[in-house]
Coordinates of C-alpha atoms in Angstrom, one line a residue:
Chain H
M1 CA 90.0 116.9 142.7
G2 CA 89.9 113.4 141.0
A3 CA 89.3 114.4 137.3
I4 CA 90.7 112.6 134.8
L5 CA 90.5 115.5 132.2
E6 CA 90.9 118.8 133.0
L7 CA 90.5 121.8 130.7
Q8 CA 91.5 125.4 131.8
G9 CA 90.7 128.3 129.5
V10 CA 91.5 126.5 126.4
T11 CA 91.5 128.7 123.4
K12 CA 92.5 127.9 119.8
R13 CA 92.6 130.3 117.2
F14 CA 92.6 130.1 113.2
G15 CA 93.5 133.0 111.7
G16 CA 90.8 135.5 112.7
L17 CA 88.4 132.8 113.8
T18 CA 88.5 132.0 117.4
A19 CA 87.4 128.3 116.9
V20 CA 87.2 127.5 120.9
R21 CA 87.4 130.1 123.4
D22 CA 88.3 129.9 127.0
V23 CA 86.7 126.6 127.6
S24 CA 87.0 125.0 131.1
L25 CA 85.8 121.4 131.5
A26 CA 86.4 118.7 134.2
V27 CA 85.5 115.0 133.6
A28 CA 85.5 112.7 136.3
P29 CA 86.3 109.0 136.1
R30 CA 83.6 106.7 134.6
E31 CA 81.8 109.7 133.6
I32 CA 79.9 109.8 130.1
V33 CA 79.7 113.4 129.0
G34 CA 77.6 114.4 126.0
L35 CA 79.3 117.4 123.9
I36 CA 76.8 119.2 121.8
G37 CA 76.2 122.3 119.9
P38 CA 75.4 123.7 116.5
N39 CA 77.6 123.0 113.3
G40 CA 80.7 124.8 113.7
A41 CA 80.6 125.2 117.4
G42 CA 84.1 123.9 118.0
K43 CA 83.1 120.5 119.2
T44 CA 85.7 118.7 116.8
T45 CA 88.3 121.2 117.4
L46 CA 88.0 120.9 120.8
F47 CA 88.6 117.0 120.6
N48 CA 91.8 117.6 118.2
L49 CA 93.1 120.0 121.1
I50 CA 92.4 117.4 123.6
T51 CA 94.1 114.4 121.5
G52 CA 97.1 116.9 120.5
V53 CA 96.3 117.2 116.8
Y54 CA 96.2 120.8 117.5
R55 CA 98.0 122.9 120.3
P56 CA 96.1 125.1 122.4
D57 CA 97.1 128.9 122.2
D58 CA 95.9 129.5 125.4
G59 CA 95.0 127.6 128.6
R60 CA 95.9 124.2 129.9
I61 CA 94.9 120.6 129.6
R62 CA 95.8 117.9 132.0
F63 CA 95.2 114.1 132.0
N64 CA 95.1 112.5 134.9
G65 CA 97.0 115.3 136.6
E66 CA 99.6 115.7 134.0
R67 CA 99.9 118.5 131.5
T68 CA 99.4 117.0 128.1
D69 CA 99.2 120.5 126.0
G70 CA 102.3 120.5 124.2
L71 CA 102.7 117.0 124.0
S72 CA 102.4 115.4 120.5
A73 CA 99.5 113.4 119.3
Y74 CA 101.3 110.0 120.0
Q75 CA 102.5 110.9 123.3
I76 CA 99.0 111.8 124.4
A77 CA 97.5 108.8 122.8
R78 CA 100.1 106.5 124.7
R79 CA 98.9 108.2 128.0
G80 CA 95.4 106.7 127.5
I81 CA 93.4 108.8 125.2
R82 CA 91.9 107.3 122.0
R83 CA 89.3 108.7 119.7
T84 CA 87.1 108.0 116.5
Y85 CA 86.2 110.3 113.9
Q86 CA 83.3 112.4 112.6
V87 CA 84.1 111.2 109.2
V88 CA 85.0 107.2 109.8
R89 CA 88.8 107.0 109.2
P90 CA 89.7 102.9 109.2
F91 CA 92.9 101.9 107.7
P92 CA 91.2 101.1 104.4
E93 CA 93.9 98.6 103.0
M94 CA 93.9 96.5 106.2
T95 CA 91.7 93.8 107.3
V96 CA 89.5 94.6 110.7
L97 CA 91.7 92.6 112.5
E98 CA 95.0 94.0 111.9
N99 CA 93.2 97.5 112.3
L100 CA 92.0 96.4 115.8
M101 CA 95.8 95.0 116.2
V102 CA 97.3 98.2 115.4
G103 CA 95.4 99.6 118.2
A104 CA 96.3 96.8 120.7
I105 CA 100.3 97.1 119.8
F106 CA 100.1 100.9 120.3
G107 CA 98.3 100.7 123.4
T108 CA 98.7 102.4 127.0
P109 CA 100.8 100.8 129.7
G110 CA 99.1 98.1 131.4
Q111 CA 96.8 95.8 129.2
G112 CA 98.2 97.3 126.2
R113 CA 101.3 97.7 123.9
L114 CA 101.4 93.9 123.3
L115 CA 103.6 91.7 121.0
P116 CA 101.7 91.4 117.5
V117 CA 100.9 87.8 118.4
E118 CA 99.1 88.9 121.8
A119 CA 97.6 91.6 120.2
A120 CA 95.6 89.3 117.7
A121 CA 94.0 87.4 120.6
Q122 CA 93.1 90.9 122.0
A123 CA 91.7 91.9 118.7
R124 CA 89.7 88.9 118.6
R125 CA 88.1 89.2 121.9
T126 CA 87.1 93.0 121.0
L127 CA 85.6 91.9 117.8
E128 CA 83.3 89.5 119.8
F129 CA 82.2 92.3 122.2
L130 CA 81.7 94.5 119.4
G131 CA 79.7 91.8 117.4
L132 CA 82.4 92.0 114.5
G133 CA 83.5 88.6 115.0
G134 CA 82.5 87.1 111.5
R135 CA 84.4 90.1 109.8
A136 CA 88.0 89.4 111.0
E137 CA 89.6 89.0 108.0
T138 CA 87.5 91.6 105.6
L139 CA 89.4 94.6 104.3
S140 CA 87.9 97.4 106.4
K141 CA 87.2 99.5 103.2
H142 CA 84.5 96.9 102.0
L143 CA 82.5 97.5 105.5
N144 CA 79.3 99.2 105.8
L145 CA 79.2 102.7 107.7
G146 CA 77.9 101.0 110.8
E147 CA 80.6 98.5 110.9
K148 CA 83.0 101.0 110.1
K149 CA 81.9 103.0 113.0
R150 CA 82.2 99.9 115.3
L151 CA 85.6 99.1 114.0
E152 CA 86.7 102.8 114.9
L153 CA 85.4 102.0 118.4
G154 CA 87.1 98.9 118.6
R155 CA 90.6 100.2 117.2
A156 CA 90.2 102.6 120.1
L157 CA 89.2 100.0 122.5
T158 CA 92.1 97.5 121.7
A159 CA 94.2 100.2 123.3
D160 CA 92.8 100.1 126.6
P161 CA 92.8 103.6 127.2
A162 CA 91.2 105.4 130.2
L163 CA 89.3 107.9 128.2
L164 CA 87.5 107.7 124.8
L165 CA 86.3 110.4 122.5
L166 CA 83.9 109.3 120.5
D167 CA 82.8 112.0 117.4
E168 CA 79.3 111.4 116.2
A169 CA 79.6 107.6 116.8
L170 CA 75.6 107.4 115.9
A171 CA 75.1 109.7 113.0
G172 CA 74.3 108.2 109.8
L173 CA 73.2 105.0 111.4
T174 CA 69.8 103.3 111.1
P175 CA 67.6 103.1 114.1
S176 CA 68.5 99.3 115.1
E177 CA 72.2 100.2 114.7
I178 CA 71.9 103.3 116.8
D179 CA 70.1 100.9 119.5
H180 CA 73.2 98.7 119.2
A181 CA 75.8 101.5 119.5
V182 CA 73.9 103.0 122.4
D183 CA 73.9 99.4 124.1
L184 CA 77.9 99.3 123.4
I185 CA 78.6 102.6 124.4
S186 CA 76.7 101.7 128.1
R187 CA 78.6 98.5 128.4
I188 CA 82.0 100.1 127.7
R189 CA 81.5 102.0 131.0
R190 CA 79.7 99.5 133.0
E191 CA 81.9 96.5 131.8
L192 CA 85.2 98.1 130.8
G193 CA 85.1 100.9 133.2
K194 CA 85.9 103.6 130.5
T195 CA 85.4 107.3 130.7
L196 CA 83.8 108.8 127.6
I197 CA 83.2 112.0 126.1
I198 CA 80.6 111.8 123.0
V199 CA 79.7 114.5 120.4
E200 CA 76.8 113.7 119.0
H201 CA 73.5 115.1 117.1
V202 CA 70.9 113.0 117.5
M203 CA 69.4 114.6 120.6
R204 CA 67.0 112.1 122.5
T205 CA 69.9 109.7 122.5
I206 CA 72.9 111.9 124.1
M207 CA 70.4 113.2 126.3
K208 CA 69.6 109.4 127.3
I209 CA 73.0 108.0 127.7
S210 CA 75.1 111.1 129.1
D211 CA 75.4 111.9 132.8
R212 CA 75.9 115.4 131.9
I213 CA 75.8 117.6 128.9
V214 CA 78.1 120.2 127.8
V215 CA 76.9 122.8 125.3
L216 CA 79.2 124.6 123.0
H217 CA 78.4 127.7 120.7
H218 CA 80.6 129.8 118.7
G219 CA 83.5 128.0 120.5
E220 CA 82.4 128.9 124.0
K221 CA 80.8 126.8 126.5
I222 CA 77.4 128.3 127.4
A223 CA 76.0 125.4 129.3
D224 CA 77.2 122.3 131.6
G225 CA 75.0 120.2 133.5
P226 CA 72.4 117.0 133.9
P227 CA 70.5 116.5 130.6
D228 CA 67.0 117.6 132.1
V229 CA 68.4 120.8 133.0
I230 CA 70.3 121.5 129.9
A231 CA 67.2 120.7 127.7
R232 CA 65.1 123.5 129.3
D233 CA 68.3 126.2 129.4
P234 CA 66.8 128.9 127.5
Q235 CA 70.4 129.9 126.2
V236 CA 70.7 126.3 124.7
V237 CA 67.2 126.5 122.9
E238 CA 68.2 130.0 121.4
A239 CA 71.4 128.4 120.2
Y240 CA 69.5 125.8 118.5
L241 CA 66.9 128.1 116.8
G242 CA 64.0 126.2 117.4
E243 CA 65.5 122.7 117.2
A244 CA 63.4 120.4 119.1
M245 CA 65.5 119.7 122.2
L246 CA 62.9 117.2 123.6
Chain F
M1 CA 108.3 83.3 118.7
T2 CA 111.5 82.7 117.0
L3 CA 112.4 83.6 113.5
L4 CA 112.8 80.4 112.8
A5 CA 109.1 79.4 113.7
L6 CA 108.0 82.7 111.7
C7 CA 109.7 81.5 108.5
A8 CA 107.9 77.8 108.7
R9 CA 105.5 79.3 106.1
P10 CA 104.8 78.8 102.2
T11 CA 106.5 82.4 101.0
P12 CA 109.7 82.2 103.1
I13 CA 110.3 78.6 102.3
A14 CA 109.8 78.8 98.7
L15 CA 112.0 81.8 98.5
L16 CA 114.9 80.2 100.2
L17 CA 114.5 77.4 98.0
A18 CA 114.6 79.9 95.2
F19 CA 117.7 81.5 96.3
A20 CA 119.3 78.0 97.0
V21 CA 118.9 77.3 93.7
M22 CA 120.2 80.8 92.1
A23 CA 123.2 79.6 94.4
L24 CA 124.1 77.0 91.8
I25 CA 124.1 79.1 88.7
P26 CA 128.1 80.0 88.9
L27 CA 128.8 76.4 88.8
A28 CA 128.0 76.3 85.5
R29 CA 131.1 78.7 84.9
N30 CA 129.4 80.5 82.3
P31 CA 130.2 84.4 82.4
E32 CA 127.4 85.4 80.6
L33 CA 124.9 83.6 82.8
N34 CA 126.6 85.2 86.0
G35 CA 126.5 88.4 84.3
Y36 CA 122.8 88.2 83.7
F37 CA 122.1 87.1 87.2
L38 CA 124.3 89.7 88.9
T39 CA 122.4 92.4 86.9
L40 CA 119.0 90.5 87.9
L41 CA 120.0 90.2 91.5
D42 CA 121.3 93.9 91.8
L43 CA 117.8 94.9 90.7
M44 CA 116.1 92.8 92.9
L45 CA 118.1 93.9 96.1
L46 CA 117.3 97.7 95.2
T47 CA 113.6 96.8 94.7
Y48 CA 113.4 95.2 98.0
S49 CA 115.2 98.6 99.6
L50 CA 113.1 100.7 97.4
N51 CA 109.8 98.3 98.6
M52 CA 110.6 98.9 102.6
V53 CA 110.0 102.7 102.0
V54 CA 107.2 103.0 99.5
G55 CA 105.6 99.7 100.0
F56 CA 105.6 99.7 103.7
S57 CA 105.3 103.4 104.6
G58 CA 103.6 104.8 101.3
Y59 CA 106.4 107.5 100.9
L60 CA 107.3 107.7 97.1
S61 CA 111.2 107.7 97.4
F62 CA 112.1 108.7 94.0
G63 CA 115.5 109.5 94.5
H64 CA 116.3 106.2 95.9
I65 CA 119.4 105.8 93.6
V66 CA 121.0 108.1 95.6
F67 CA 121.9 105.3 98.4
W68 CA 122.9 102.9 95.8
G69 CA 125.5 105.5 94.3
L70 CA 126.8 106.4 97.8
G71 CA 127.4 102.8 98.5
G72 CA 129.4 102.5 95.0
Y73 CA 131.5 105.3 96.0
T74 CA 132.2 104.4 99.4
A75 CA 133.6 101.0 98.0
G76 CA 135.5 103.1 95.4
M77 CA 137.1 105.5 97.9
L78 CA 138.1 102.9 100.4
V79 CA 139.6 100.7 97.5
T80 CA 141.7 103.7 95.9
T81 CA 142.8 104.9 99.4
I82 CA 143.8 101.9 100.6
G83 CA 145.2 100.7 97.5
R84 CA 147.3 104.2 97.4
A85 CA 148.6 103.6 100.7
I86 CA 149.9 100.2 100.4
A87 CA 151.0 100.9 97.0
G88 CA 149.5 97.8 95.1
E89 CA 146.6 95.5 94.9
L90 CA 144.6 94.9 98.0
T91 CA 145.7 92.2 100.1
F92 CA 142.0 91.2 101.4
S93 CA 138.7 90.7 99.2
P94 CA 137.8 94.1 98.5
Y95 CA 134.2 92.7 98.9
L96 CA 134.6 92.6 102.6
L97 CA 134.2 96.8 102.4
V98 CA 130.3 96.1 101.3
P99 CA 128.6 96.4 104.3
L100 CA 130.4 99.6 105.0
G101 CA 128.7 101.0 101.5
G102 CA 125.6 100.1 103.5
L103 CA 126.5 102.0 106.6
V104 CA 127.4 105.0 104.8
A105 CA 124.1 105.1 102.7
S106 CA 122.5 104.4 106.1
A107 CA 124.2 107.3 107.8
F108 CA 123.3 109.5 104.5
A109 CA 119.8 108.5 105.0
A110 CA 119.7 109.3 109.0
V111 CA 121.0 113.0 108.2
I112 CA 118.5 113.7 105.5
A113 CA 115.6 111.5 106.8
Y114 CA 114.4 114.3 109.7
P115 CA 113.9 117.2 107.5
I116 CA 112.7 115.4 104.3
L117 CA 110.4 113.0 105.9
R118 CA 108.2 115.8 106.9
I119 CA 107.1 116.3 103.4
R120 CA 104.4 114.4 102.2
G121 CA 103.0 113.1 99.0
A122 CA 104.3 114.5 95.5
Y123 CA 106.5 117.0 97.4
F124 CA 108.5 113.9 99.1
A125 CA 109.1 112.4 95.7
I126 CA 110.5 115.7 94.3
A127 CA 112.8 116.5 97.2
T128 CA 114.2 112.9 97.0
F129 CA 114.8 113.4 93.4
S130 CA 116.7 116.5 94.3
V131 CA 118.6 115.1 96.7
N132 CA 119.9 112.5 94.3
L133 CA 120.3 115.6 91.7
A134 CA 122.5 117.3 94.1
V135 CA 124.7 114.5 95.3
Q136 CA 125.2 113.4 92.0
T137 CA 126.4 117.0 91.0
I138 CA 128.8 117.1 94.1
F139 CA 130.3 113.7 92.9
F140 CA 130.7 115.3 89.5
N141 CA 132.5 118.2 90.2
V142 CA 134.8 117.4 93.2
P143 CA 138.2 116.3 92.1
V144 CA 138.9 113.8 95.2
F145 CA 135.9 111.7 93.9
G146 CA 137.4 111.8 90.3
G147 CA 135.3 114.1 88.9
A148 CA 133.0 113.1 85.6
E149 CA 135.8 110.4 84.8
G150 CA 135.2 108.7 88.1
L151 CA 137.2 106.1 90.1
P152 CA 139.0 103.5 88.1
L153 CA 139.7 100.6 90.6
K154 CA 141.7 98.1 88.3
R155 CA 145.2 99.0 89.6
F156 CA 144.0 97.8 93.3
M157 CA 142.0 95.1 92.6
S158 CA 141.0 92.6 90.1
Y159 CA 137.8 91.9 88.4
Q160 CA 136.0 89.1 90.0
I161 CA 132.2 88.4 89.2
V162 CA 131.6 85.1 91.2
P163 CA 132.2 87.0 94.3
A164 CA 130.1 89.6 93.6
F165 CA 127.3 87.5 92.5
Y166 CA 127.3 85.7 95.9
W167 CA 127.5 88.9 97.7
L168 CA 124.5 90.3 96.1
L169 CA 122.5 86.9 96.5
A170 CA 123.3 86.9 100.4
F171 CA 122.3 90.5 100.7
G172 CA 118.7 89.7 98.7
L173 CA 118.2 87.0 100.7
L174 CA 118.7 89.3 103.9
A175 CA 116.7 91.9 102.3
F176 CA 113.5 89.6 102.0
L177 CA 114.0 88.1 105.5
S178 CA 114.3 91.5 106.7
S179 CA 111.1 92.7 104.8
Y180 CA 109.6 89.6 106.1
L181 CA 110.3 90.3 109.6
I182 CA 109.6 93.8 109.6
L183 CA 106.2 93.3 108.5
R184 CA 105.6 90.8 111.9
I185 CA 106.8 93.5 114.4
K186 CA 105.8 96.4 115.8
L187 CA 107.7 98.7 113.5
G188 CA 105.5 97.1 110.3
Y189 CA 102.1 97.6 111.8
G190 CA 103.0 101.0 112.8
L191 CA 104.4 101.5 109.2
L192 CA 101.2 99.9 107.7
A193 CA 99.2 102.5 109.9
I194 CA 101.1 105.4 108.4
L195 CA 100.6 103.8 105.0
N196 CA 96.9 103.9 105.2
D197 CA 96.6 107.1 107.4
E198 CA 99.4 109.2 108.7
D199 CA 97.3 111.1 110.9
V200 CA 95.1 108.6 112.4
A201 CA 98.2 106.6 113.1
Q202 CA 99.4 109.5 115.4
T203 CA 96.3 109.6 117.4
M204 CA 96.6 105.9 118.1
G205 CA 100.2 106.3 119.3
V206 CA 102.3 105.6 116.6
N207 CA 105.8 107.7 116.6
T208 CA 105.4 108.2 113.1
T209 CA 108.7 110.7 112.8
L210 CA 110.6 107.7 114.1
Y211 CA 109.2 104.9 112.1
K212 CA 109.5 106.5 109.0
I213 CA 113.3 107.3 109.8
L214 CA 113.8 103.7 111.0
I215 CA 112.6 102.1 107.5
Y216 CA 114.6 104.8 105.7
I217 CA 117.7 104.0 107.3
I218 CA 117.4 100.4 106.9
A219 CA 116.4 100.7 103.6
A220 CA 119.3 102.6 102.6
F221 CA 121.4 100.2 104.0
F222 CA 120.6 97.8 101.4
A223 CA 120.8 99.8 98.6
G224 CA 124.2 101.0 99.6
A225 CA 125.6 97.4 100.1
G226 CA 124.1 96.6 96.7
G227 CA 125.7 99.9 95.1
A228 CA 129.2 98.9 96.7
V229 CA 128.9 95.4 95.1
W230 CA 128.1 96.7 92.1
A231 CA 130.9 99.3 92.0
L232 CA 133.6 96.5 92.7
A233 CA 131.9 94.2 90.1
Q234 CA 132.5 97.0 87.5
V235 CA 135.8 97.7 89.4
F236 CA 134.6 100.9 88.4
V237 CA 132.4 103.8 89.7
D238 CA 131.2 107.2 88.1
P239 CA 128.6 109.7 88.4
E240 CA 126.4 107.6 86.3
N241 CA 126.0 105.6 89.2
F242 CA 123.4 108.0 90.5
G243 CA 121.5 107.7 86.9
I244 CA 117.8 108.0 86.4
T245 CA 117.4 104.6 84.5
R246 CA 117.8 102.2 87.7
S247 CA 115.6 104.4 89.3
I248 CA 112.7 104.0 86.8
E249 CA 113.8 100.2 86.8
M250 CA 113.5 99.5 90.3
F251 CA 110.1 101.3 89.9
V252 CA 108.8 99.3 87.4
A253 CA 110.1 95.8 89.2
M254 CA 108.4 96.7 92.5
L255 CA 104.9 97.4 90.7
L256 CA 105.3 94.5 88.4
G257 CA 105.7 92.2 91.1
G258 CA 103.5 93.9 94.1
V259 CA 103.8 96.8 96.1
G260 CA 104.2 96.0 99.6
T261 CA 104.4 92.4 99.6
T262 CA 107.8 90.4 100.6
L263 CA 107.8 88.3 97.5
G264 CA 106.8 90.9 95.0
P265 CA 110.3 92.6 94.5
F266 CA 111.7 88.5 94.1
I267 CA 109.1 88.2 91.2
G268 CA 109.2 91.6 89.8
A269 CA 112.9 91.6 89.1
F270 CA 112.4 88.4 87.3
I271 CA 109.3 89.7 85.3
Y272 CA 110.9 92.9 84.3
F273 CA 114.2 91.2 83.1
A274 CA 111.9 88.8 81.0
I275 CA 110.2 91.9 79.5
K276 CA 113.3 93.9 79.1
D277 CA 115.0 90.8 77.1
L278 CA 111.8 90.7 74.8
L279 CA 112.0 94.6 74.2
I280 CA 115.9 95.0 73.8
I281 CA 115.9 92.6 70.7
R282 CA 113.1 94.4 68.9
F283 CA 113.8 97.9 70.2
P284 CA 116.8 98.1 71.4
H285 CA 116.9 102.1 71.8
L286 CA 113.5 102.3 72.9
H287 CA 112.7 99.7 75.5
L288 CA 112.5 102.4 78.4
V289 CA 109.7 104.3 76.5
F290 CA 107.9 100.7 76.4
F291 CA 108.3 100.8 80.2
G292 CA 106.7 104.2 80.9
G293 CA 103.3 102.6 79.1
I294 CA 103.9 99.4 81.1
I295 CA 103.9 101.5 84.7
M296 CA 101.0 103.3 83.5
I297 CA 98.9 100.1 82.6
I298 CA 100.0 98.5 86.1
V299 CA 98.9 101.5 88.0
L300 CA 95.7 101.8 86.4
F301 CA 94.9 98.1 85.8
V302 CA 96.6 95.9 88.1
P303 CA 97.8 98.4 91.3
G304 CA 98.6 95.5 93.2
G305 CA 101.2 93.8 90.8
L306 CA 101.2 90.2 90.3
V307 CA 101.4 89.1 93.7
G308 CA 98.5 91.6 94.2
A309 CA 96.4 90.5 91.8
L310 CA 96.7 86.7 92.6
R311 CA 95.7 87.4 96.2
Q312 CA 93.0 89.2 95.2
H313 CA 91.3 86.9 92.6
V314 CA 92.2 83.7 94.0
P315 CA 91.2 83.7 97.6
G316 CA 93.0 80.6 98.8
L317 CA 96.1 82.3 97.8
R318 CA 95.9 85.1 100.4
R319 CA 97.5 82.9 103.4
I320 CA 100.2 81.6 101.0
L321 CA 101.6 85.0 99.1
E322 CA 103.0 87.4 101.4

C-alpha cells in the first residue's frame, strides 16, 4: 500500500495507565502529518514507540514495510528515522558543527554514514540551509531556544532520514521564528523530499502546514483527516473543551 | 587521510617532541632521576587510560586500578611460571611479556563490560570500585597468586629500571596517539554523543552499548600494560597493586590536566608530581588529604583543568590545545 510508516493496533501501558491504546496509522511518503491532542494525550509516547525508546505492549510498527517494533533505538535510527525533542536536547558541550557531524556520521545508508571529514562538509551545508552558518563553532549550550530547535532539526537532517518526527518544533518560539520554522519545514519536504510527523500546540500553524491531522485523546486516536474537516469535528472540539480551533 | 597528516597539528607535534626529550633522560645515568620519571610515566599512562573512559564516555571508572593490578599479576605469574619451568632466570627480556598484561586486562574488561556498563552515573562508579575490591580480595586469598605476600620475582629476573622506563615511555606515547586518533574517528564522535546525552545518542543511530564496551577494552589494555611494566620494574607484585592510592592519583592528574583532552593527562601528570613534591616535603603523611581538597577546588572552579581553562579563556588556543 506504499505507506512509509504503518502502525497497527499499537498499545503502550505504564503500570495501570494506558498511555497509547490501539492506535493504527499509515503515513505516505512525502506526507506532512500533524499530530495533535491535549496534554497527556500520548503524542510524545507515540514518538517514543516509533523511535524504539519504548517497545509497544501490543501491535505492530512497520517502516518501509519492515517490522521495527522490537528493534533497539539505534537500529531504528539507522533505518532512516530521526526525531527532535519537546524539551530541546542538543549535545551541550559540543559545537553546533560537531552536533550536526554526529548526525551525518551515524546517518542512514546512502548519503549518510560519512567519514568525519566528509561529515563536516555535509554539516556545513545543512547549517547554511538552516541559516545557522555563522554559529558553526559555538558551543550548543550557548544558543538561544530558537537556534537550539534549528540545531536539533539540522542534527536530524544531516543523517538524511526518510522520516522526521518533530516534537513541538514551534513551541516557545517568537512569531518571526515561527514563520522561519514553518518555511523550513515546507522546504524540507519540497526540496529534500522528506516525510514529516509533527506534534504541535500552535493550532493555527499546524492546520496550515499539515496535509492531514491525527488527533489523540487519552491515548486513543479520535480523528484522522484533512485539517479543515478536523477543525469542525465535534469530538475534537470537545476534547479541547472550548480551545479555539480556528 | 593518513595518520601522519592528522598529526601535523600543534598538539601532537609538541607532545612527540616532549616524548623525544624525555627519551634522553636515562642518558644522564642518574638512578634517582630514572626512578622519578618511571613513577611519573606510570601515572601518565594510567591517566591516559582513565581519561579514555571518564573523559570520552563520561563513565566514572572509579575502580580503574583493577586493570593495572591485573596487568601486574599477569607479568608476575608468567615470570614465576616460566622461571620455575626452566629453573632459573628468564633467557629473554621479561618486558616482552608487557603486552600480555595489557591483553589480560582487556579480556577482563570485555567480560565485565556488558553487565557493568548498563549501570549509569554514581552507581557505575560504585560498581567498578566493588569489582576492584572483589578482585583484590581474590588475589589476597588464593595461594597460587602468592596471597598476602605477593609474588617476588627476583629469582627469575634482575632489576632493570631503564628498559622499564622506555616501555612506559613507548606505551605513554601510544596511549596519547590512540586518544588523539579515537577522537577523530567514528568511535570518538559516538563516545562524545554518549558523554553528552546517551539516550539522544541512541536515537541518532549510535550503538551505545558497543561503543562503551570498545573504549573500556582499549583503556584497560593501556592500564594493564602499565601495571605489567611496574611489576617487572619492582621485581615484585602483591595485592597492594589494587590499592586505592593510585586510583585517587590518576583522577587528580586527569582533573588537573583537563578531562577529555588528549593533552590533559600529559600535563596533568607533571602538575600532579610538582604539587606532590611540594606537599610531601612539608606534610609527608598528610599529602593525600590535600589532594582531596584539590579535587574539590578543581571540580568547583576549574572543571576543565588547565587545558580546559586555557581553551576557555584564551580563544586563540582552542584550535591549538586538543
